[in-house]
mmCIF file of C-alpha atoms and ligand atoms in Angstrom:
data_model
loop_
_atom_site.group_PDB
_atom_site.id
_atom_site.type_symbol
_atom_site.label_atom_id
_atom_site.label_comp_id
_atom_site.label_asym_id
_atom_site.label_seq_id
_atom_site.Cartn_x
_atom_site.Cartn_y
_atom_site.Cartn_z
ATOM 1 C CA UNK A 1 17.331 -2.617 2.157
ATOM 2 C CA UNK A 2 17.735 0.341 0.742
ATOM 3 C CA UNK A 3 15.651 1.644 -1.873
ATOM 4 C CA UNK A 4 15.638 4.521 -4.483
ATOM 5 C CA UNK A 5 13.260 5.359 -6.428
ATOM 6 C CA UNK A 6 13.036 7.841 -9.830
ATOM 7 C CA UNK A 7 9.480 9.368 -10.006
ATOM 8 C CA UNK A 8 6.773 10.237 -7.535
ATOM 9 C CA UNK A 9 3.379 9.151 -9.360
ATOM 10 C CA UNK A 10 1.144 6.330 -8.525
ATOM 11 C CA UNK A 11 4.155 3.667 -9.049
ATOM 12 C CA UNK A 12 6.375 5.288 -7.104
ATOM 13 C CA UNK A 13 4.225 6.052 -4.294
ATOM 14 C CA UNK A 14 3.022 3.026 -3.842
ATOM 15 C CA UNK A 15 5.928 0.912 -3.666
ATOM 16 C CA UNK A 16 8.034 3.671 -1.270
ATOM 17 C CA UNK A 17 5.509 3.549 1.232
ATOM 18 C CA UNK A 18 4.370 0.328 0.643
ATOM 19 C CA UNK A 19 8.026 -0.604 1.131
ATOM 20 C CA UNK A 20 8.329 1.776 3.753
ATOM 21 C CA UNK A 21 5.960 -0.431 5.500
ATOM 22 C CA UNK A 22 8.229 -3.303 5.772
ATOM 23 C CA UNK A 23 10.973 -1.040 7.095
ATOM 24 C CA UNK A 24 12.792 -0.210 3.704
ATOM 25 C CA UNK A 25 14.216 3.073 3.819
ATOM 26 C CA UNK A 26 13.151 5.144 0.898
ATOM 27 C CA UNK A 27 13.990 7.712 -1.265
ATOM 28 C CA UNK A 28 11.886 8.847 -4.008
ATOM 29 C CA UNK A 29 13.835 11.188 -6.373
ATOM 30 C CA UNK A 30 10.854 13.651 -8.714
ATOM 31 C CA UNK A 31 11.953 15.537 -11.996
ATOM 32 C CA UNK A 32 9.405 17.973 -11.380
ATOM 33 C CA UNK A 33 8.686 20.797 -8.408
ATOM 34 C CA UNK A 34 5.959 18.383 -6.988
ATOM 35 C CA UNK A 35 4.585 15.156 -6.360
ATOM 36 C CA UNK A 36 1.282 13.059 -7.643
ATOM 37 C CA UNK A 37 2.787 12.596 -11.354
ATOM 38 C CA UNK A 38 0.215 13.703 -13.737
ATOM 39 C CA UNK A 39 -1.929 13.497 -11.199
ATOM 40 C CA UNK A 40 -1.208 16.263 -9.339
ATOM 41 C CA UNK A 41 -3.829 18.640 -8.599
ATOM 42 C CA UNK A 42 -3.994 22.057 -7.312
ATOM 43 C CA UNK A 43 -6.581 25.556 -6.840
ATOM 44 C CA UNK A 44 -5.986 27.612 -9.902
ATOM 45 C CA UNK A 45 -6.228 31.367 -8.904
ATOM 46 C CA UNK A 46 -9.867 31.676 -8.416
ATOM 47 C CA UNK A 47 -10.071 29.763 -6.219
ATOM 48 C CA UNK A 48 -11.177 26.205 -8.619
ATOM 49 C CA UNK A 49 -9.535 22.681 -7.961
ATOM 50 C CA UNK A 50 -8.383 21.439 -11.156
ATOM 51 C CA UNK A 51 -6.014 18.943 -12.598
ATOM 52 C CA UNK A 52 -2.674 20.456 -13.721
ATOM 53 C CA UNK A 53 -2.681 17.070 -16.771
ATOM 54 C CA UNK A 54 -5.994 16.829 -17.592
ATOM 55 C CA UNK A 55 -8.706 14.715 -16.073
ATOM 56 C CA UNK A 56 -7.984 11.804 -14.315
ATOM 57 C CA UNK A 57 -10.500 9.700 -12.523
ATOM 58 C CA UNK A 58 -10.578 6.789 -10.596
ATOM 59 C CA UNK A 59 -12.053 3.778 -11.066
ATOM 60 C CA UNK A 60 -10.977 0.197 -10.567
ATOM 61 C CA UNK A 61 -13.127 -3.528 -10.370
ATOM 62 C CA UNK A 62 -10.309 -4.285 -8.364
ATOM 63 C CA UNK A 63 -11.315 -4.428 -4.533
ATOM 64 C CA UNK A 64 -7.291 -4.417 -3.817
ATOM 65 C CA UNK A 65 -6.716 -2.004 -5.397
ATOM 66 C CA UNK A 66 -9.901 0.494 -3.619
ATOM 67 C CA UNK A 67 -8.803 -0.983 0.046
ATOM 68 C CA UNK A 68 -5.832 0.186 -1.037
ATOM 69 C CA UNK A 69 -6.597 3.924 -1.654
ATOM 70 C CA UNK A 70 -9.108 3.736 0.793
ATOM 71 C CA UNK A 71 -6.702 4.113 3.606
ATOM 72 C CA UNK A 72 -5.476 7.189 2.354
ATOM 73 C CA UNK A 73 -8.084 9.287 1.315
ATOM 74 C CA UNK A 74 -12.040 9.352 1.560
ATOM 75 C CA UNK A 75 -13.885 9.829 -1.689
ATOM 76 C CA UNK A 76 -16.422 12.130 -3.667
ATOM 77 C CA UNK A 77 -19.228 9.254 -4.450
ATOM 78 C CA UNK A 78 -18.489 10.618 -8.129
ATOM 79 C CA UNK A 79 -19.985 8.985 -11.073
ATOM 80 C CA UNK A 80 -18.367 10.216 -14.493
ATOM 81 C CA UNK A 81 -21.140 10.538 -17.633
ATOM 82 C CA UNK A 82 -20.021 11.938 -20.494
ATOM 83 C CA UNK A 83 -21.259 13.525 -23.890
ATOM 84 C CA UNK A 84 -20.216 14.369 -27.170
ATOM 85 C CA UNK A 85 -21.249 17.379 -28.777
ATOM 86 C CA UNK A 86 -21.782 15.985 -32.533
ATOM 87 C CA UNK A 87 -23.197 18.836 -35.045
ATOM 88 C CA UNK A 88 -24.382 20.753 -31.736
ATOM 89 C CA UNK A 89 -26.822 17.196 -30.975
ATOM 90 C CA UNK A 90 -25.807 16.083 -27.387
ATOM 91 C CA UNK A 91 -25.666 11.771 -26.834
ATOM 92 C CA UNK A 92 -24.173 9.708 -24.355
ATOM 93 C CA UNK A 93 -20.882 8.534 -24.643
ATOM 94 C CA UNK A 94 -20.385 5.482 -24.640
ATOM 95 C CA UNK A 95 -22.725 5.390 -27.728
ATOM 96 C CA UNK A 96 -25.510 3.079 -25.459
ATOM 97 C CA UNK A 97 -28.995 2.134 -25.839
ATOM 98 C CA UNK A 98 -30.307 5.512 -24.705
ATOM 99 C CA UNK A 99 -27.844 7.406 -27.809
ATOM 100 C CA UNK A 100 -29.546 4.426 -30.061
ATOM 101 C CA UNK A 101 -32.618 6.306 -29.069
ATOM 102 C CA UNK A 102 -31.406 9.534 -28.870
ATOM 103 C CA UNK A 103 -30.398 9.227 -32.880
ATOM 104 C CA UNK A 104 -32.714 6.846 -34.293
ATOM 105 C CA UNK A 105 -36.012 7.845 -32.812
ATOM 106 C CA UNK A 106 -37.997 4.981 -30.784
ATOM 107 C CA UNK A 107 -39.397 2.783 -33.564
ATOM 108 C CA UNK A 108 -35.891 2.050 -35.343
ATOM 109 C CA UNK A 109 -34.741 2.705 -32.021
ATOM 110 C CA UNK A 110 -36.063 -0.344 -30.637
ATOM 111 C CA UNK A 111 -35.876 -2.654 -33.451
ATOM 112 C CA UNK A 112 -31.685 -2.390 -33.895
ATOM 113 C CA UNK A 113 -31.617 -2.484 -29.796
ATOM 114 C CA UNK A 114 -33.582 -6.319 -30.737
ATOM 115 C CA UNK A 115 -31.099 -7.463 -33.658
ATOM 116 C CA UNK A 116 -27.891 -5.382 -31.544
ATOM 117 C CA UNK A 117 -28.602 -7.817 -28.658
ATOM 118 C CA UNK A 118 -29.842 -11.478 -30.238
ATOM 119 C CA UNK A 119 -26.877 -11.224 -31.738
ATOM 120 C CA UNK A 120 -24.101 -9.192 -29.268
ATOM 121 C CA UNK A 121 -26.257 -10.371 -25.801
ATOM 122 C CA UNK A 122 -27.917 -7.257 -23.226
ATOM 123 C CA UNK A 123 -25.380 -5.559 -21.386
ATOM 124 C CA UNK A 124 -21.955 -6.467 -23.469
ATOM 125 C CA UNK A 125 -19.711 -4.455 -24.932
ATOM 126 C CA UNK A 126 -18.488 -4.209 -28.530
ATOM 127 C CA UNK A 127 -15.897 -2.112 -29.198
ATOM 128 C CA UNK A 128 -16.417 -0.725 -32.783
ATOM 129 C CA UNK A 129 -13.701 -2.166 -35.123
ATOM 130 C CA UNK A 130 -16.153 -5.419 -34.006
ATOM 131 C CA UNK A 131 -19.223 -3.929 -34.244
ATOM 132 C CA UNK A 132 -17.956 -2.524 -37.649
ATOM 133 C CA UNK A 133 -17.583 -6.450 -38.837
ATOM 134 C CA UNK A 134 -20.891 -7.052 -39.079
ATOM 135 C CA UNK A 135 -22.450 -7.834 -41.826
ATOM 136 C CA UNK A 136 -26.148 -7.402 -40.779
ATOM 137 C CA UNK A 137 -27.240 -4.040 -42.519
ATOM 138 C CA UNK A 138 -29.074 -2.214 -40.033
ATOM 139 C CA UNK A 139 -25.918 -3.049 -37.868
ATOM 140 C CA UNK A 140 -24.112 -1.893 -39.989
ATOM 141 C CA UNK A 141 -26.194 0.820 -40.089
ATOM 142 C CA UNK A 142 -25.634 1.789 -36.299
ATOM 143 C CA UNK A 143 -21.471 0.824 -36.420
ATOM 144 C CA UNK A 144 -21.467 3.172 -39.229
ATOM 145 C CA UNK A 145 -22.664 6.023 -37.400
ATOM 146 C CA UNK A 146 -20.989 5.934 -34.289
ATOM 147 C CA UNK A 147 -17.338 5.308 -36.415
ATOM 148 C CA UNK A 148 -18.427 8.267 -39.026
ATOM 149 C CA UNK A 149 -20.115 10.653 -35.671
ATOM 150 C CA UNK A 150 -17.897 9.861 -32.468
ATOM 151 C CA UNK A 151 -14.093 7.636 -33.720
ATOM 152 C CA UNK A 152 -13.063 9.018 -36.987
ATOM 153 C CA UNK A 153 -12.561 12.778 -36.333
ATOM 154 C CA UNK A 154 -11.363 12.211 -32.370
ATOM 155 C CA UNK A 155 -9.128 9.806 -33.187
ATOM 156 C CA UNK A 156 -7.468 10.970 -35.727
ATOM 157 C CA UNK A 157 -7.616 14.982 -33.406
ATOM 158 C CA UNK A 158 -5.939 12.649 -31.292
ATOM 159 C CA UNK A 159 -4.110 9.766 -32.296
ATOM 160 C CA UNK A 160 -3.177 11.651 -35.999
ATOM 161 C CA UNK A 161 -4.367 8.107 -37.207
ATOM 162 C CA UNK A 162 -7.832 6.624 -37.781
ATOM 163 C CA UNK A 163 -9.072 4.412 -36.003
ATOM 164 C CA UNK A 164 -8.408 0.916 -37.474
ATOM 165 C CA UNK A 165 -4.462 1.870 -37.321
ATOM 166 C CA UNK A 166 -5.036 2.356 -33.642
ATOM 167 C CA UNK A 167 -4.136 -0.470 -31.039
ATOM 168 C CA UNK A 168 -6.543 -1.944 -31.068
ATOM 169 C CA UNK A 169 -6.620 -2.427 -27.637
ATOM 170 C CA UNK A 170 -7.005 1.836 -27.627
ATOM 171 C CA UNK A 171 -10.479 2.469 -28.804
ATOM 172 C CA UNK A 172 -12.152 -1.035 -27.303
ATOM 173 C CA UNK A 173 -11.797 1.006 -23.627
ATOM 174 C CA UNK A 174 -14.904 3.048 -25.385
ATOM 175 C CA UNK A 175 -16.746 0.000 -26.501
ATOM 176 C CA UNK A 176 -20.492 0.592 -27.162
ATOM 177 C CA UNK A 177 -22.912 -0.549 -24.622
ATOM 178 C CA UNK A 178 -25.944 -2.781 -25.082
ATOM 179 C CA UNK A 179 -27.483 -0.869 -21.885
ATOM 180 C CA UNK A 180 -29.212 2.211 -20.903
ATOM 181 C CA UNK A 181 -25.762 3.078 -18.198
ATOM 182 C CA UNK A 182 -24.664 6.662 -18.817
ATOM 183 C CA UNK A 183 -21.529 6.017 -17.376
ATOM 184 C CA UNK A 184 -18.272 6.609 -18.572
ATOM 185 C CA UNK A 185 -17.268 3.395 -16.488
ATOM 186 C CA UNK A 186 -19.202 0.767 -15.267
ATOM 187 C CA UNK A 187 -16.885 -0.766 -12.654
ATOM 188 C CA UNK A 188 -17.621 -1.363 -8.821
ATOM 189 C CA UNK A 189 -15.585 1.516 -7.874
ATOM 190 C CA UNK A 190 -15.048 4.444 -8.538
ATOM 191 C CA UNK A 191 -15.091 8.157 -6.806
ATOM 192 C CA UNK A 192 -12.570 10.582 -7.054
ATOM 193 C CA UNK A 193 -10.336 11.359 -3.764
ATOM 194 C CA UNK A 194 -12.250 13.619 -1.281
ATOM 195 C CA UNK A 195 -9.597 16.214 -1.802
ATOM 196 C CA UNK A 196 -8.030 15.960 -4.056
ATOM 197 C CA UNK A 197 -5.029 13.704 -5.466
ATOM 198 C CA UNK A 198 -2.675 16.072 -3.953
ATOM 199 C CA UNK A 199 -3.667 15.808 -0.870
ATOM 200 C CA UNK A 200 -4.107 11.865 -0.782
ATOM 201 C CA UNK A 201 -0.574 11.354 -2.166
ATOM 202 C CA UNK A 202 0.726 13.993 0.839
ATOM 203 C CA UNK A 203 -0.210 10.617 3.301
ATOM 204 C CA UNK A 204 1.015 8.262 1.071
ATOM 205 C CA UNK A 205 4.210 9.584 1.335
ATOM 206 C CA UNK A 206 3.071 10.305 4.633
ATOM 207 C CA UNK A 207 6.125 7.282 6.919
ATOM 208 C CA UNK A 208 9.024 8.719 8.743
ATOM 209 C CA UNK A 209 10.772 6.429 6.016
ATOM 210 C CA UNK A 210 10.219 7.904 3.043
ATOM 211 C CA UNK A 211 12.767 10.934 1.773
ATOM 212 C CA UNK A 212 11.097 12.961 -0.668
ATOM 213 C CA UNK A 213 13.176 15.334 -3.194
ATOM 214 C CA UNK A 214 12.020 17.605 -5.874
ATOM 215 C CA UNK A 215 13.762 18.790 -8.862
ATOM 216 C CA UNK A 216 16.131 16.410 -8.856
ATOM 217 C CA UNK A 217 16.809 14.608 -12.712
ATOM 218 C CA UNK A 218 17.843 10.581 -12.062
ATOM 219 C CA UNK A 219 19.731 11.590 -14.984
ATOM 220 C CA UNK A 220 22.241 13.713 -12.336
ATOM 221 C CA UNK A 221 22.340 10.727 -10.160
ATOM 222 C CA UNK A 222 22.678 7.265 -11.952
ATOM 223 C CA UNK A 223 25.052 6.395 -13.851
ATOM 224 C CA UNK A 224 25.700 2.416 -15.184
ATOM 225 C CA UNK A 225 28.546 0.922 -15.232
ATOM 226 C CA UNK A 226 28.126 -1.727 -18.443
ATOM 227 C CA UNK A 227 31.342 -3.377 -17.676
ATOM 228 C CA UNK A 228 30.223 -5.247 -14.388
ATOM 229 C CA UNK A 229 26.928 -4.768 -14.563
ATOM 230 C CA UNK A 230 27.046 -2.094 -11.446
ATOM 231 C CA UNK A 231 24.769 1.084 -11.258
ATOM 232 C CA UNK A 232 26.354 4.104 -9.259
ATOM 233 C CA UNK A 233 24.235 6.654 -7.215
ATOM 234 C CA UNK A 234 25.778 10.013 -6.499
ATOM 235 C CA UNK A 235 29.547 8.598 -8.283
ATOM 236 C CA UNK A 236 28.619 5.633 -5.749
ATOM 237 C CA UNK A 237 28.249 1.459 -6.169
ATOM 238 C CA UNK A 238 24.060 0.570 -5.098
ATOM 239 C CA UNK A 239 23.360 -2.396 -3.596
ATOM 240 C CA UNK A 240 20.034 -1.514 -2.780
ATOM 241 C CA UNK A 241 16.549 -1.940 -4.976
ATOM 242 C CA UNK A 242 16.137 0.626 -7.643
ATOM 243 C CA UNK A 243 12.576 1.447 -9.724
ATOM 244 C CA UNK A 244 12.393 3.567 -12.483
ATOM 245 C CA UNK A 245 9.248 5.356 -12.878
ATOM 246 C CA UNK A 246 9.982 7.878 -15.862
ATOM 247 C CA UNK A 247 10.443 7.775 -19.438
ATOM 248 C CA UNK A 248 13.502 4.913 -20.169
ATOM 249 C CA UNK A 249 15.002 5.972 -23.333
ATOM 250 C CA UNK A 250 15.447 9.769 -21.636
ATOM 251 C CA UNK A 251 17.275 8.386 -18.760
ATOM 252 C CA UNK A 252 19.823 6.566 -21.705
ATOM 253 C CA UNK A 253 19.934 9.779 -23.735
ATOM 254 C CA UNK A 254 17.427 7.492 -26.903
ATOM 255 C CA UNK A 255 20.791 5.815 -27.622
ATOM 256 C CA UNK A 256 18.456 3.503 -28.900
ATOM 257 C CA UNK A 257 16.241 5.571 -30.372
ATOM 258 C CA UNK A 258 13.346 7.329 -29.217
ATOM 259 C CA UNK A 259 10.346 6.169 -28.149
ATOM 260 C CA UNK A 260 6.847 8.027 -29.821
ATOM 261 C CA UNK A 261 4.321 9.476 -27.551
ATOM 262 C CA UNK A 262 0.915 11.492 -28.809
ATOM 263 C CA UNK A 263 1.284 14.934 -25.885
ATOM 264 C CA UNK A 264 -1.195 17.429 -25.207
ATOM 265 C CA UNK A 265 -1.165 21.157 -24.795
ATOM 266 C CA UNK A 266 -3.575 22.434 -22.216
ATOM 267 C CA UNK A 267 -5.411 25.612 -22.219
ATOM 268 C CA UNK A 268 -7.511 26.600 -19.013
ATOM 269 C CA UNK A 269 -10.663 28.966 -19.201
ATOM 270 C CA UNK A 270 -11.686 30.785 -16.327
ATOM 271 C CA UNK A 271 -15.169 31.984 -16.073
ATOM 272 C CA UNK A 272 -17.168 33.887 -13.807
ATOM 273 C CA UNK A 273 -20.698 31.946 -14.045
ATOM 274 C CA UNK A 274 -21.420 28.832 -11.788
ATOM 275 C CA UNK A 275 -21.273 26.552 -14.542
ATOM 276 C CA UNK A 276 -20.282 26.074 -18.382
ATOM 277 C CA UNK A 277 -21.685 23.159 -20.213
ATOM 278 C CA UNK A 278 -23.552 19.898 -19.176
ATOM 279 C CA UNK A 279 -20.993 17.128 -18.043
ATOM 280 C CA UNK A 280 -17.977 16.802 -16.377
ATOM 281 C CA UNK A 281 -16.457 15.820 -20.118
ATOM 282 C CA UNK A 282 -17.655 16.993 -23.097
ATOM 283 C CA UNK A 283 -16.356 15.014 -26.158
ATOM 284 C CA UNK A 284 -15.800 16.936 -29.553
ATOM 285 C CA UNK A 285 -16.471 14.341 -31.510
ATOM 286 C CA UNK A 286 -16.752 15.417 -34.982
ATOM 287 C CA UNK A 287 -15.835 19.192 -35.137
ATOM 288 C CA UNK A 288 -12.977 21.630 -32.535
ATOM 289 C CA UNK A 289 -8.983 21.374 -33.056
ATOM 290 C CA UNK A 290 -9.184 20.056 -29.260
ATOM 291 C CA UNK A 291 -11.295 16.737 -27.791
ATOM 292 C CA UNK A 292 -12.639 17.469 -25.274
ATOM 293 C CA UNK A 293 -13.029 19.706 -22.251
ATOM 294 C CA UNK A 294 -13.714 19.031 -19.291
ATOM 295 C CA UNK A 295 -15.247 21.600 -15.720
ATOM 296 C CA UNK A 296 -13.434 19.885 -13.158
ATOM 297 C CA UNK A 297 -16.178 21.099 -10.540
ATOM 298 C CA UNK A 298 -18.272 18.361 -12.247
ATOM 299 C CA UNK A 299 -15.105 16.088 -11.272
ATOM 300 C CA UNK A 300 -14.360 17.023 -7.734
ATOM 301 C CA UNK A 301 -17.683 18.669 -6.134
ATOM 302 C CA UNK A 302 -15.942 21.485 -4.840
ATOM 303 C CA UNK A 303 -19.095 24.326 -3.674
ATOM 304 C CA UNK A 304 -17.320 27.736 -5.369
ATOM 305 C CA UNK A 305 -19.020 30.428 -7.471
ATOM 306 C CA UNK A 306 -17.734 30.412 -10.204
ATOM 307 C CA UNK A 307 -15.988 27.701 -12.986
ATOM 308 C CA UNK A 308 -12.339 26.672 -14.776
ATOM 309 C CA UNK A 309 -12.918 23.902 -18.097
ATOM 310 C CA UNK A 310 -10.049 23.297 -19.415
ATOM 311 C CA UNK A 311 -9.661 22.438 -23.782
ATOM 312 C CA UNK A 312 -7.489 19.582 -24.565
ATOM 313 C CA UNK A 313 -4.764 19.976 -27.383
ATOM 314 C CA UNK A 314 -3.585 16.970 -28.654
ATOM 315 C CA UNK A 315 0.041 17.231 -30.389
ATOM 316 C CA UNK A 316 2.710 15.486 -31.337
ATOM 317 C CA UNK A 317 6.127 15.027 -29.113
ATOM 318 C CA UNK A 318 8.870 16.694 -30.114
ATOM 319 C CA UNK A 319 10.455 18.224 -27.492
ATOM 320 C CA UNK A 320 11.172 16.491 -23.808
ATOM 321 C CA UNK A 321 11.890 19.914 -22.257
ATOM 322 C CA UNK A 322 8.556 21.360 -22.973
ATOM 323 C CA UNK A 323 6.083 18.753 -23.211
ATOM 324 C CA UNK A 324 4.721 15.768 -21.872
ATOM 325 C CA UNK A 325 4.720 12.377 -23.139
ATOM 326 C CA UNK A 326 1.120 11.500 -22.217
ATOM 327 C CA UNK A 327 0.271 8.362 -24.324
ATOM 328 C CA UNK A 328 2.416 5.149 -25.773
ATOM 329 C CA UNK A 329 2.175 4.837 -29.462
ATOM 330 C CA UNK A 330 1.446 1.354 -29.521
ATOM 331 C CA UNK A 331 2.047 -0.287 -32.394
ATOM 332 C CA UNK A 332 4.608 -3.424 -32.795
ATOM 333 C CA UNK A 333 7.677 -1.575 -33.771
ATOM 334 C CA UNK A 334 7.777 0.951 -31.077
ATOM 335 C CA UNK A 335 6.956 -2.624 -28.513
ATOM 336 C CA UNK A 336 10.259 -3.411 -30.218
ATOM 337 C CA UNK A 337 12.488 -0.637 -29.655
ATOM 338 C CA UNK A 338 11.416 -0.412 -26.109
ATOM 339 C CA UNK A 339 11.884 -3.835 -25.388
ATOM 340 C CA UNK A 340 15.511 -2.976 -26.315
ATOM 341 C CA UNK A 341 15.804 -1.417 -23.861
ATOM 342 C CA UNK A 342 14.422 -3.402 -21.250
ATOM 343 C CA UNK A 343 16.776 -6.096 -22.579
ATOM 344 C CA UNK A 344 19.673 -3.009 -21.747
ATOM 345 C CA UNK A 345 18.390 -2.959 -17.718
ATOM 346 C CA UNK A 346 18.044 -6.632 -17.579
ATOM 347 C CA UNK A 347 22.002 -7.120 -16.439
ATOM 348 C CA UNK A 348 21.440 -5.017 -13.378
ATOM 349 C CA UNK A 349 19.735 -6.887 -10.548
ATOM 350 C CA UNK A 350 18.096 -4.051 -9.018
ATOM 351 C CA UNK A 351 16.708 -1.766 -11.482
ATOM 352 C CA UNK A 352 13.191 -2.359 -11.683
ATOM 353 C CA UNK A 353 10.812 -0.693 -14.260
ATOM 354 C CA UNK A 354 7.710 0.570 -13.698
ATOM 355 C CA UNK A 355 5.165 2.376 -14.854
ATOM 356 C CA UNK A 356 3.346 4.516 -17.887
ATOM 357 C CA UNK A 357 7.246 5.308 -19.653
ATOM 358 C CA UNK A 358 8.903 2.617 -17.887
ATOM 359 C CA UNK A 359 6.831 0.137 -19.209
ATOM 360 C CA UNK A 360 5.729 2.251 -22.263
ATOM 361 C CA UNK A 361 1.423 1.151 -21.471
ATOM 362 C CA UNK A 362 -1.216 2.647 -21.733
ATOM 363 C CA UNK A 363 -2.399 2.441 -17.985
ATOM 364 C CA UNK A 364 -5.187 3.955 -15.677
ATOM 365 C CA UNK A 365 -4.410 4.849 -12.374
ATOM 366 C CA UNK A 366 -6.042 1.042 -10.865
ATOM 367 C CA UNK A 367 -3.948 -0.520 -13.321
ATOM 368 C CA UNK A 368 -0.415 1.049 -11.895
ATOM 369 C CA UNK A 369 -2.044 0.909 -8.341
ATOM 370 C CA UNK A 370 -2.251 -2.688 -8.984
ATOM 371 C CA UNK A 371 0.900 -3.637 -10.293
ATOM 372 C CA UNK A 372 3.024 -1.129 -7.833
ATOM 373 C CA UNK A 373 1.859 -3.731 -4.896
ATOM 374 C CA UNK A 374 3.092 -6.318 -6.869
ATOM 375 C CA UNK A 375 6.252 -5.511 -7.673
ATOM 376 C CA UNK A 376 6.142 -3.912 -3.403
ATOM 377 C CA UNK A 377 5.238 -7.913 -2.814
ATOM 378 C CA UNK A 378 8.168 -8.682 -5.138
ATOM 379 C CA UNK A 379 11.100 -7.156 -3.551
ATOM 380 C CA UNK A 380 9.600 -7.325 0.044
ATOM 381 C CA UNK A 381 7.549 -5.374 0.972
ATOM 382 C CA UNK A 382 3.021 -5.896 2.512
HETATM 383 N N1 LIG B 401 -12.479 7.815 -28.722
HETATM 384 C C1 LIG B 401 -13.168 8.520 -29.689
HETATM 385 N N2 LIG B 401 -14.356 9.084 -29.274
HETATM 386 C C2 LIG B 401 -14.399 9.683 -27.806
HETATM 387 C C3 LIG B 401 -14.028 8.719 -27.098
HETATM 388 C C4 LIG B 401 -12.665 7.865 -27.124
HETATM 389 O O1 LIG B 401 -12.676 8.118 -30.314
HETATM 390 O O2 LIG B 401 -15.442 10.294 -27.739
HETATM 391 C C5 LIG B 401 -11.214 7.269 -28.423
HETATM 392 C C6 LIG B 401 -10.314 7.441 -29.040
HETATM 393 O O3 LIG B 401 -9.368 6.914 -29.990
HETATM 394 C C7 LIG B 401 -9.501 8.326 -27.346
HETATM 395 C C8 LIG B 401 -9.696 6.249 -27.488
HETATM 396 O O4 LIG B 401 -10.963 6.149 -27.866
HETATM 397 O O5 LIG B 401 -7.724 7.762 -27.877
HETATM 398 C C9 LIG B 401 -9.722 5.922 -25.791
HETATM 399 O O6 LIG B 401 -10.689 7.063 -25.215
HETATM 400 P P1 LIG B 401 -9.818 7.494 -23.619
HETATM 401 O O7 LIG B 401 -11.492 7.927 -23.304
HETATM 402 O O8 LIG B 401 -10.494 5.755 -22.755
HETATM 403 O O9 LIG B 401 -9.172 8.388 -23.726
HETATM 404 P P2 LIG B 401 -8.425 8.853 -22.512
HETATM 405 O O10 LIG B 401 -9.543 9.045 -21.153
HETATM 406 O O11 LIG B 401 -7.555 7.789 -21.405
HETATM 407 O O12 LIG B 401 -7.646 10.247 -23.230
#
């Protein structure tokens, strides 16, 4: 069977490999001039390995995903730890029992710890919006501290909305942890591809039945015959399967309306010193216009005398030519609009939507790899 894949990020590349392994011919077209989607990494002019589209840190509880990716990369054993800069005070994030002690001191901290653990249980993960519902004076005080100093201003910068206005799943990504674990992710498997994401993708795509074409826009290739429910590729009827991982609204010139996203501007800075900051990521939760600073060498484990950092400035997504749509803005209205695009392509039985843009979802790497593995099985891959 002939397979056409639009987009060469994790969604596209994983399906491509799985179907090629099953002897299908796979053609991938990619708008950008490189593979790897937003996980693309490369060496900057100073020789530092950087993530072009912001930090991507792999973590999962899925053995299937970990084992699959491990066929294409070795791992740098990186455990991501984030700190927040709160008016100059450095605190561990997610807010955990170490943070509690740092903020309240031993005596009061221990009393609050007891109350929190009695209420929610040891090692539990409590979303901030959940914690805020508490009627207890002590827990309310902690919730207010966390809300005001970790979530409110950061979320306003990131989403231009208050924490209670964004989809609950978004702030729940960074819960209050009732343990002394300073790691940002508690997943069983975590690490960074030892030689970087781009190398991982090169290996994933290195198969005789996979052909990748860069700098090719799907819109110049695909046309839809809505009368006969046929898809044409380069003017000819296409009988194979198409996996589309790009922005679904853009594909149809936003004819039903534009799907809203948040975008980011990245400012890279290089320093002639071994390190810039104490951690891989420092979140600026109450000050600055940027949300966080990432120092790549912590993430990649690269041994180099100088360092490159990146500052993330959230922005409204307004220009599809100049900006990247990073985060879907999840709410009922936007999900309904997306659903209309899904309905629009449903009659074409051979057109599949996969990935953050096509499915209008907030996927982590492991989430999309798992979905890609599932779709590959459905389409007759491994
Ligand atoms: N968040 C916050 N303060 C923080 C970290 C996270 O307010 O210090 C909120 C913010 O709304 C953010 C969300 O939690 O968008 C999810 O954070 P995460 O670090 O998972 O975002 P990502 O790395 O995907 O950008």
